[in-house]
Coordinates of C-alpha atoms and ligand atoms in Angstrom, one line a residue:
M195 CA -30.8 -14.8 33.7
A196 CA -34.0 -12.8 33.0
P197 CA -37.2 -14.6 34.1
A198 CA -38.3 -16.3 31.0
S199 CA -41.5 -15.6 29.2
P200 CA -43.9 -18.2 28.1
H201 CA -41.8 -19.6 25.3
S202 CA -44.1 -19.0 22.6
T203 CA -43.4 -15.3 22.9
P204 CA -39.5 -15.0 23.3
R205 CA -38.4 -11.0 23.9
V206 CA -35.3 -10.2 21.9
L207 CA -33.1 -7.2 21.8
F208 CA -31.9 -7.0 17.9
I209 CA -28.7 -4.9 18.2
T210 CA -27.2 -3.7 15.0
P211 CA -25.3 -0.6 13.0
E212 CA -27.8 -0.6 10.1
L213 CA -31.3 -0.6 9.5
H214 CA -33.2 0.2 6.0
P215 CA -34.2 2.7 5.0
L216 CA -33.0 4.9 8.0
I217 CA -29.0 3.7 7.3
K218 CA -27.6 1.1 5.0
T219 CA -24.2 0.6 3.7
G220 CA -24.7 -3.1 2.7
G221 CA -27.0 -6.3 3.2
L222 CA -26.9 -6.1 6.9
G223 CA -29.2 -3.0 6.6
D224 CA -31.6 -4.8 4.5
V225 CA -31.4 -7.6 6.9
S226 CA -31.9 -5.6 10.0
A227 CA -35.1 -4.3 8.7
A228 CA -37.0 -7.4 7.2
L229 CA -35.8 -10.2 9.7
P230 CA -37.4 -8.3 12.8
R231 CA -40.6 -7.6 11.0
A232 CA -40.7 -11.4 9.9
L233 CA -39.9 -12.6 13.7
R234 CA -42.7 -10.4 14.8
E235 CA -45.1 -12.1 12.6
L236 CA -43.7 -15.3 14.2
N237 CA -44.8 -14.0 17.7
V238 CA -41.6 -13.0 18.6
D239 CA -41.4 -9.9 20.8
V240 CA -38.4 -8.2 18.7
R241 CA -37.0 -4.8 19.4
V242 CA -34.1 -3.1 17.2
L243 CA -31.3 -1.1 18.8
I244 CA -29.4 1.3 16.5
P245 CA -27.2 4.4 16.9
G246 CA -28.5 7.8 16.4
Y247 CA -26.7 8.8 13.2
P248 CA -27.9 11.7 11.4
S249 CA -30.1 9.8 8.8
V250 CA -31.7 7.9 11.5
L251 CA -32.8 11.0 13.6
A252 CA -33.9 12.9 10.6
G253 CA -36.2 9.8 9.5
L254 CA -37.9 9.6 13.0
R255 CA -41.6 10.6 13.4
D256 CA -42.9 9.5 16.6
E257 CA -39.5 9.4 18.7
Q258 CA -39.7 9.5 22.9
T259 CA -37.0 10.0 25.3
I260 CA -37.2 6.8 27.3
A261 CA -33.9 6.8 29.2
Q262 CA -30.7 8.8 30.0
F263 CA -27.3 7.4 30.5
A264 CA -24.7 9.9 32.3
A265 CA -21.2 10.4 30.7
Q266 CA -19.2 7.5 31.6
P267 CA -15.6 8.0 30.1
P268 CA -14.5 7.5 27.5
F269 CA -18.5 7.3 26.7
P270 CA -19.9 10.8 26.9
A271 CA -23.8 11.2 27.9
A272 CA -26.3 9.5 25.7
R273 CA -30.2 9.5 25.6
L274 CA -32.3 6.4 24.6
L275 CA -35.0 7.2 22.1
S276 CA -37.6 4.8 21.2
S277 CA -39.8 4.9 18.1
N278 CA -42.1 2.8 16.1
S279 CA -41.5 4.3 12.7
P280 CA -40.6 3.9 10.0
A281 CA -39.9 0.2 10.6
S282 CA -43.1 -0.9 11.9
V283 CA -41.1 -2.6 14.7
P284 CA -40.0 -0.9 17.6
I285 CA -37.0 0.5 17.8
F286 CA -34.5 1.9 20.5
I287 CA -31.9 4.8 19.1
V288 CA -28.9 5.6 21.1
D289 CA -28.5 9.3 20.9
C290 CA -25.0 10.8 21.7
P291 CA -24.0 13.6 19.2
A292 CA -20.7 13.7 20.2
L293 CA -20.3 10.0 18.6
Y294 CA -22.7 9.9 16.0
Q295 CA -23.7 13.2 14.7
R296 CA -21.3 13.4 11.7
D297 CA -21.8 13.6 7.9
G298 CA -20.7 10.5 5.8
S299 CA -20.9 6.8 6.3
P300 CA -21.2 5.2 9.8
Y301 CA -17.7 3.7 10.0
V302 CA -15.6 6.0 7.7
D303 CA -15.1 9.8 7.2
A304 CA -15.2 11.5 3.7
R305 CA -11.9 10.2 2.6
G306 CA -12.6 6.6 3.3
R307 CA -10.7 6.5 6.4
D308 CA -12.1 4.8 9.7
W309 CA -13.5 7.3 12.3
P310 CA -10.7 7.3 14.9
D311 CA -13.2 6.9 17.8
N312 CA -14.6 3.7 16.3
A313 CA -14.1 1.5 19.2
V314 CA -15.9 4.2 21.6
R315 CA -18.6 4.8 19.3
F316 CA -19.4 1.0 18.8
G317 CA -18.4 0.2 22.5
L318 CA -21.1 2.7 23.4
L319 CA -23.6 0.6 21.2
S320 CA -22.3 -2.6 22.9
K321 CA -22.4 -0.9 26.1
I322 CA -26.0 0.3 26.2
G323 CA -27.3 -3.1 24.3
A324 CA -25.7 -5.0 27.5
I325 CA -27.3 -2.6 29.9
L326 CA -30.8 -3.3 28.4
A327 CA -30.1 -6.9 28.5
S328 CA -29.5 -7.2 32.1
D329 CA -31.0 -5.9 35.4
A330 CA -29.0 -2.8 35.3
S331 CA -31.5 -1.7 32.6
P332 CA -33.6 1.5 33.1
L333 CA -36.5 -0.1 31.2
S334 CA -39.4 -2.2 32.4
W335 CA -39.4 -4.3 29.2
R336 CA -36.2 -6.8 29.4
P337 CA -35.0 -9.0 26.7
E338 CA -34.3 -12.4 27.3
I339 CA -31.6 -12.5 24.4
A340 CA -29.3 -10.1 23.1
H341 CA -29.3 -10.9 19.2
C342 CA -25.8 -9.6 18.4
N343 CA -25.1 -8.4 14.4
D344 CA -21.4 -8.1 13.4
W345 CA -18.3 -6.8 15.2
Q346 CA -20.2 -3.5 15.9
S347 CA -22.2 -5.2 18.8
G348 CA -19.4 -7.7 19.3
L349 CA -18.8 -6.5 23.0
V350 CA -22.2 -7.1 24.3
P351 CA -21.9 -10.7 24.8
A352 CA -18.5 -9.7 26.8
Y353 CA -20.1 -7.1 28.6
L354 CA -23.0 -9.4 29.4
H355 CA -20.6 -12.3 30.5
F356 CA -18.8 -10.1 33.2
H357 CA -22.1 -8.4 34.7
P358 CA -22.4 -10.0 38.0
G359 CA -26.6 -9.7 37.8
E360 CA -29.2 -11.3 35.7
K361 CA -28.9 -11.2 32.2
A362 CA -30.1 -12.1 28.7
V363 CA -28.5 -15.1 26.7
S364 CA -26.6 -14.0 23.6
L365 CA -26.8 -14.8 20.2
M366 CA -23.9 -13.4 17.8
T367 CA -24.8 -13.3 14.3
I368 CA -21.7 -13.2 11.7
H369 CA -23.0 -11.3 8.4
N370 CA -19.0 -11.0 7.3
L371 CA -16.0 -12.3 9.1
A372 CA -13.8 -10.1 7.0
F373 CA -14.5 -6.9 9.2
Q374 CA -13.3 -7.6 13.0
G375 CA -13.4 -4.3 14.8
F376 CA -9.6 -4.6 15.9
Y377 CA -8.3 -2.3 18.3
P378 CA -5.1 -1.6 20.2
P379 CA -4.7 -3.6 23.6
D380 CA -5.1 -0.6 26.0
T381 CA -8.9 -0.3 24.6
V382 CA -9.8 -3.3 26.8
A383 CA -9.5 -1.1 30.0
Q384 CA -10.5 2.0 28.0
L385 CA -13.8 0.4 27.3
G386 CA -14.3 -1.1 30.8
L387 CA -13.7 -4.8 30.5
P388 CA -11.7 -6.6 32.9
L389 CA -8.2 -7.1 32.3
R390 CA -8.6 -11.0 32.7
S391 CA -10.6 -10.9 29.5
F392 CA -7.4 -9.9 27.4
G393 CA -6.3 -13.4 26.6
I394 CA -6.7 -16.0 24.1
N395 CA -9.9 -17.4 26.1
G396 CA -11.4 -14.0 25.9
V397 CA -11.3 -10.8 23.5
E398 CA -7.6 -10.6 22.6
Y399 CA -6.8 -11.4 19.1
F400 CA -2.9 -11.3 17.6
G401 CA -2.1 -8.9 20.8
G402 CA -5.3 -6.6 20.5
L403 CA -8.9 -6.4 21.4
S404 CA -11.2 -7.8 18.3
F405 CA -14.7 -7.2 19.0
L406 CA -15.9 -9.7 16.7
K407 CA -13.8 -12.0 18.6
A408 CA -15.5 -11.0 21.9
G409 CA -18.6 -11.7 20.5
L410 CA -17.6 -15.2 19.2
Y411 CA -16.1 -16.2 22.4
Y412 CA -18.7 -15.2 24.9
S413 CA -21.8 -15.5 23.2
D414 CA -23.9 -18.4 23.8
H415 CA -24.7 -19.2 20.1
I416 CA -23.5 -18.2 16.5
T417 CA -25.4 -18.1 13.7
T418 CA -24.2 -16.9 10.1
V419 CA -26.0 -16.4 7.0
S420 CA -25.8 -19.3 5.0
P421 CA -25.0 -23.4 5.8
T422 CA -22.2 -23.0 3.4
Y423 CA -20.6 -19.8 4.8
A424 CA -21.0 -21.5 8.2
R425 CA -18.9 -24.6 7.0
E426 CA -16.3 -22.0 5.1
I427 CA -15.5 -20.1 8.2
Q428 CA -14.3 -22.9 10.1
T429 CA -11.1 -23.5 8.1
A430 CA -9.0 -21.2 6.5
P431 CA -8.7 -18.9 4.3
L432 CA -12.3 -17.8 4.8
G433 CA -12.1 -18.0 8.5
F434 CA -9.9 -14.9 8.5
G435 CA -7.8 -16.0 11.5
M436 CA -10.9 -17.1 13.4
E437 CA -11.4 -20.4 12.0
G438 CA -9.6 -22.0 15.4
L439 CA -12.1 -20.5 17.6
L440 CA -14.9 -21.2 15.3
A441 CA -14.4 -24.9 14.7
A442 CA -14.1 -25.4 18.4
R443 CA -17.5 -23.6 18.7
C444 CA -18.9 -25.7 15.8
A445 CA -21.4 -27.5 18.2
H446 CA -22.9 -23.9 18.6
I447 CA -23.0 -22.5 15.2
S448 CA -25.9 -22.5 12.7
G449 CA -26.1 -21.1 9.1
I450 CA -29.5 -19.8 8.2
V451 CA -29.7 -18.6 4.8
N452 CA -31.1 -15.0 4.7
G453 CA -34.6 -13.9 3.2
I454 CA -35.3 -10.9 0.8
D455 CA -38.0 -8.7 1.8
T456 CA -40.5 -9.8 -1.1
A457 CA -42.6 -6.3 -0.7
E458 CA -39.7 -4.1 -1.3
W459 CA -38.3 -6.2 -4.1
N460 CA -41.4 -7.2 -6.0
P461 CA -41.1 -6.2 -9.8
S462 CA -44.8 -6.3 -9.7
S463 CA -45.2 -3.4 -7.8
D464 CA -41.6 -1.7 -7.6
R465 CA -42.0 1.7 -8.3
A466 CA -38.6 2.4 -9.3
L467 CA -39.4 0.4 -12.6
V468 CA -40.7 2.0 -15.6
R469 CA -43.3 -0.9 -16.0
N470 CA -43.9 -3.6 -13.5
Y471 CA -44.4 -7.2 -14.6
A472 CA -44.6 -10.7 -13.2
A473 CA -43.7 -14.1 -14.2
A474 CA -46.9 -14.0 -16.6
S475 CA -46.1 -11.1 -18.2
L476 CA -42.2 -11.4 -18.8
S477 CA -42.0 -9.5 -22.0
V478 CA -42.9 -6.3 -20.0
K479 CA -39.3 -6.2 -18.7
A480 CA -37.8 -5.1 -21.8
A481 CA -39.2 -1.6 -21.1
N482 CA -37.0 -1.5 -18.2
K483 CA -33.9 -2.6 -20.2
M484 CA -34.5 0.2 -22.6
A485 CA -35.1 2.9 -20.0
L486 CA -31.9 1.8 -18.2
Q487 CA -29.9 1.6 -21.6
R488 CA -31.0 5.0 -22.4
R489 CA -30.5 6.5 -18.6
M490 CA -26.9 5.0 -18.6
G491 CA -25.8 6.2 -22.0
L492 CA -25.6 2.8 -23.5
A493 CA -27.1 1.9 -27.1
V494 CA -30.5 1.1 -26.9
A495 CA -30.3 -2.5 -28.3
P496 CA -33.0 -5.0 -27.4
H497 CA -31.3 -8.1 -28.5
I498 CA -27.7 -7.7 -26.9
P499 CA -27.3 -9.3 -23.5
L500 CA -26.9 -6.4 -21.0
F501 CA -25.2 -7.5 -17.5
G502 CA -25.9 -5.6 -14.5
A503 CA -23.7 -5.4 -11.1
V504 CA -24.7 -3.2 -7.8
S505 CA -22.2 -3.4 -5.0
R506 CA -19.7 -2.1 -2.7
F507 CA -16.5 -2.1 -4.3
T508 CA -14.3 -4.1 -2.2
Y509 CA -11.6 -7.3 -2.7
Q510 CA -14.5 -9.7 -1.7
K511 CA -16.7 -8.7 -4.2
G512 CA -14.2 -9.9 -6.8
Y513 CA -14.5 -7.1 -9.2
D514 CA -10.8 -7.5 -10.5
L515 CA -12.2 -10.5 -12.2
L516 CA -14.7 -8.2 -14.1
L517 CA -11.9 -5.7 -14.8
Q518 CA -10.1 -8.8 -16.9
I519 CA -12.7 -9.7 -18.7
A520 CA -14.5 -6.5 -19.8
T521 CA -13.4 -6.0 -23.2
R522 CA -14.0 -10.0 -24.1
L523 CA -17.4 -9.3 -22.5
T524 CA -18.0 -6.1 -24.8
D525 CA -16.8 -8.0 -28.0
L526 CA -19.5 -11.0 -27.8
P527 CA -21.4 -8.5 -28.1
A528 CA -23.0 -7.6 -24.7
Q529 CA -23.4 -4.5 -22.7
L530 CA -22.5 -3.7 -19.0
I531 CA -23.7 -1.5 -16.4
V532 CA -22.2 -1.1 -12.8
L533 CA -23.4 0.7 -9.9
G534 CA -21.3 1.0 -6.8
S535 CA -18.5 2.6 -4.6
G536 CA -15.7 1.9 -2.2
D537 CA -12.3 1.2 -3.1
P538 CA -10.9 4.3 -5.1
A539 CA -8.6 2.1 -6.9
L540 CA -11.5 -0.1 -8.2
E541 CA -13.7 3.3 -8.8
Q542 CA -11.2 4.5 -11.1
E543 CA -10.3 1.5 -12.9
L544 CA -14.1 0.6 -13.7
T545 CA -14.5 4.0 -14.7
S546 CA -11.7 3.9 -17.1
I547 CA -13.0 0.9 -18.4
A548 CA -16.5 2.6 -19.2
R549 CA -14.5 5.4 -20.9
Q550 CA -12.6 2.7 -23.3
H551 CA -16.2 1.3 -24.0
P552 CA -18.4 4.2 -24.8
G553 CA -22.3 3.2 -25.4
K554 CA -21.4 -0.3 -24.4
V555 CA -20.1 -0.2 -20.8
S556 CA -21.3 2.4 -18.2
V557 CA -20.2 2.8 -14.7
R558 CA -21.9 4.8 -11.9
V559 CA -20.0 5.7 -8.5
G560 CA -22.2 6.3 -5.5
F561 CA -25.1 4.6 -3.9
D562 CA -28.3 4.8 -5.4
E563 CA -31.2 2.6 -4.3
K564 CA -33.4 3.3 -7.0
L565 CA -31.0 2.6 -9.9
A566 CA -30.2 -0.6 -8.1
H567 CA -33.8 -1.5 -8.4
L568 CA -33.9 -0.4 -11.8
I569 CA -30.7 -2.4 -12.9
E570 CA -32.2 -5.7 -11.5
A571 CA -35.0 -5.2 -13.5
G572 CA -33.6 -3.8 -16.7
A573 CA -30.4 -6.1 -16.9
D574 CA -30.8 -9.5 -18.6
S575 CA -28.3 -11.2 -16.4
F576 CA -26.6 -10.2 -12.9
L577 CA -23.2 -10.5 -12.1
M578 CA -21.6 -11.4 -9.0
P579 CA -18.2 -12.8 -8.8
S580 CA -17.5 -12.5 -5.0
R581 CA -14.2 -13.8 -3.7
F582 CA -16.4 -15.0 -0.6
E583 CA -20.0 -13.9 0.2
P584 CA -21.6 -14.9 3.4
C585 CA -25.1 -14.6 2.1
G586 CA -25.5 -12.1 -0.7
L587 CA -28.7 -10.4 -1.4
N588 CA -28.7 -9.3 -4.9
Q589 CA -28.6 -12.9 -6.2
M590 CA -32.1 -13.5 -4.8
Y591 CA -33.2 -9.9 -5.9
S592 CA -32.0 -10.9 -9.5
Q593 CA -33.7 -14.2 -9.5
R594 CA -37.1 -12.7 -8.2
Y595 CA -36.7 -9.8 -11.2
G596 CA -36.2 -12.5 -13.9
T597 CA -32.4 -11.7 -14.2
P598 CA -30.7 -14.9 -14.0
P599 CA -27.1 -14.1 -12.0
V600 CA -24.0 -15.3 -12.5
V601 CA -22.2 -16.1 -9.1
H602 CA -18.8 -17.5 -7.9
A603 CA -20.0 -21.1 -6.2
T604 CA -19.2 -19.7 -2.7
G605 CA -21.1 -19.1 0.7
G606 CA -24.7 -17.9 0.1
L607 CA -24.4 -18.0 -3.4
L608 CA -23.8 -21.4 -3.7
D609 CA -26.8 -22.0 -1.3
T610 CA -29.2 -19.8 -3.3
V611 CA -28.6 -20.0 -7.0
V612 CA -29.0 -23.5 -9.0
D613 CA -26.6 -23.7 -11.9
C614 CA -27.9 -24.1 -15.4
T615 CA -27.5 -27.6 -17.0
P616 CA -29.5 -30.1 -18.9
A617 CA -30.5 -31.8 -15.8
T618 CA -31.7 -28.6 -13.9
L619 CA -33.0 -27.3 -16.7
A620 CA -35.3 -30.7 -17.2
D621 CA -36.0 -30.7 -13.5
G622 CA -37.1 -26.7 -13.4
S623 CA -34.7 -25.7 -10.7
A624 CA -32.2 -24.0 -12.9
S625 CA -31.9 -20.5 -12.1
G626 CA -28.4 -18.9 -12.9
F627 CA -24.7 -19.7 -13.6
L628 CA -22.1 -21.0 -11.0
F629 CA -18.1 -20.8 -11.8
T630 CA -16.0 -22.9 -9.3
D631 CA -12.8 -21.5 -9.9
M632 CA -11.9 -17.7 -8.9
T633 CA -10.2 -17.0 -12.1
A634 CA -11.0 -14.6 -15.4
S635 CA -11.2 -17.3 -17.6
S636 CA -13.7 -19.5 -15.1
F637 CA -15.9 -16.4 -15.0
L638 CA -15.8 -15.8 -18.5
D639 CA -16.7 -19.4 -19.5
A640 CA -20.0 -18.6 -17.2
I641 CA -20.7 -15.7 -19.3
L642 CA -20.3 -17.7 -22.4
R643 CA -22.5 -20.0 -21.2
V644 CA -25.1 -16.8 -20.5
R645 CA -24.9 -15.9 -24.1
A646 CA -25.7 -19.2 -25.3
A647 CA -28.5 -19.9 -23.1
Y648 CA -29.9 -16.1 -24.0
Q649 CA -29.7 -17.1 -27.6
D650 CA -32.3 -20.1 -26.9
K651 CA -35.4 -18.4 -26.1
P652 CA -37.0 -21.2 -24.3
V653 CA -34.3 -21.9 -22.1
W654 CA -33.8 -18.1 -21.2
R655 CA -37.5 -18.2 -20.6
S656 CA -37.2 -21.3 -18.3
L657 CA -34.3 -19.4 -16.2
M658 CA -36.0 -16.1 -15.6
H659 CA -39.3 -18.0 -15.0
N660 CA -37.6 -20.7 -12.4
G661 CA -35.6 -17.9 -10.7
M662 CA -39.3 -15.5 -10.3
M663 CA -41.0 -18.7 -8.9
K664 CA -38.6 -19.4 -6.1
D665 CA -39.6 -18.5 -2.5
F666 CA -36.9 -16.2 -1.0
S667 CA -39.3 -15.0 1.6
W668 CA -38.2 -14.5 5.3
R669 CA -40.8 -16.8 6.4
A670 CA -38.3 -20.0 6.9
S671 CA -35.4 -18.5 7.8
A672 CA -37.3 -16.5 10.4
A673 CA -38.6 -19.6 11.9
G674 CA -35.1 -21.1 11.9
Y675 CA -33.8 -18.0 14.1
R676 CA -37.1 -18.4 16.4
N677 CA -35.9 -22.1 16.7
V678 CA -32.4 -20.9 17.6
Y679 CA -34.0 -18.6 20.2
L680 CA -36.1 -21.2 21.8
S681 CA -33.3 -23.4 22.1
L682 CA -31.2 -21.0 23.9
L683 CA -34.2 -20.4 26.3
T684 CA -34.8 -24.2 27.4
Ligands
LIG933 P1 -23.0 -7.0 1.1 O1 -23.8 -6.7 2.6 O2 -22.0 -7.6 1.4 O3 -22.7 -5.3 0.2 P2 -25.5 -7.9 0.1 O4 -25.8 -8.4 -1.6 O5 -25.9 -8.9 1.1 O6 -24.0 -7.4 0.0 O7 -26.3 -6.5 0.0 C1 -25.9 -5.4 -0.6 C2 -27.2 -4.6 -0.5 O8 -26.5 -3.2 -0.7 C3 -28.3 -4.5 -1.8 O9 -29.4 -4.5 -1.0 C4 -27.5 -4.0 -2.6 O10 -28.5 -3.7 -3.9 C5 -27.1 -2.8 -1.9 N1 -25.9 -1.9 -2.4 C6 -24.7 -2.1 -2.4 N2 -24.0 -1.0 -3.1 C7 -24.9 0.0 -3.5 C8 -25.0 1.0 -4.4 N3 -24.1 1.9 -4.6 N4 -26.2 1.6 -4.6 C9 -27.5 1.2 -4.0 N5 -27.6 0.0 -3.5 C10 -26.5 -0.6 -3.1
LIG934 C1 -22.7 -9.1 4.8 C2 -22.3 -10.0 3.6 C3 -23.6 -10.3 2.7 C4 -24.6 -10.7 3.4 C5 -25.2 -9.4 4.5 C6 -26.5 -9.7 5.2 O1 -22.7 -7.8 4.2 O2 -21.1 -9.5 2.9 O3 -23.0 -11.4 2.0 O4 -25.8 -10.8 2.3 O5 -23.9 -9.2 5.2 O6 -26.3 -10.7 6.1

């Protein structure tokens, strides 16, 4: 193990495939930007390692080449860059044009198919992460902890385990167990892992190599992004086949709920809004509703509840329920705005619902950060019928924007939204609506409850106000990660 620093300032390498605003497909991008910043405020010397996709290289301003890695098949030669901008956290970038310089998403081509060499692409990220976290590093700065995020960095703990020299301890954070990085068995040798790692007590998973399983098996500790999800993944079906391993490692699993970037998601200063507002000036929010209705081609109707949704379109997010109730919802009457992209079938079905309900339903296919902010502010209520949700960020953004969410009672949604009941209204904690059964009728019941509350002005104001007053900042969660780091170093 690397010589320990005074434990008040742990040195951490945070290895991640996404980092907002340089590259983001979902919440991992947001978390990778905000958590390291919050950790640095707690005196943790954290530095981030990411791949050099085109948008990352284009977004750097002060980069320097600090190391070169010779080609080592299947890995092409790569350079390591360092930069302090724009994240205000030191970042290392793996610049390997043969693997990362391509248009489109970090994970899939323009037609939505996984890049065929993803095992090598994220194998290299993991390999360089492990080198930097060991005595093989060309850098003078050596982390004591390699903090890995999702399957793309899952091989770091495995490489470290088999490294004979001094090395960091490793922490694996699960943001989503549904993505596992699964490859054919010959990938094990190809990526330079010893064949003895290919077994149930190792990287093997249903006859192939799973990057995520490698991380879960070899890491010194595991965290996931909410306490409820930490429990859910230890049993089927939300363990996605890893439940046995996770239950066996339960003494080494912690659930730490995500925070949000309260500077970036702040209704009183957000520049994507037409008018800024705060808990004390809630009536101003209506200007954003009107602008959103206009922009999305909906009837400008101040008193009809407007529901918003922003998401990746995948099975996880439960939009099939939304499709089933769309007509009932518009009949309430109510309006609906959906922004997202992903599964082509869902994109088409949602677009066709919008065509059937002109002026009432509007669907925008694509990724649009500014529109996402305006939806949080302009909608009256935000919909998240997720089948499972490790944490979820939008339900926290919407509470902060005075837009009470409707969520399925799962994972981090259950941990961050307080259902509206007479008791929670009375004690001032009610901040949204939960439904328990993953069915269209249960979802619709929750939406009917929204409509009733929306019509009762004092109740609706309390809901908006309660959500806006909640503290979703990273402070407490970052302290949780710091405690995990310190416990790993003692
Ligand atoms: P997940 O990481 O599973 O996608 P989260 O709720 O944790 O879910 O985070 C999603 C993040 O991605 C949020 O910041 C959300 O606003 C953003 N997002 C998702 N889809 C889009 C989109 N089409 N346009 C803009 N932002 C999006
Ligand atoms: C994943 C999860 C989401 C979580 C995010 C950040 O993408 O699906 O629930 O909020 O990671 O941790």
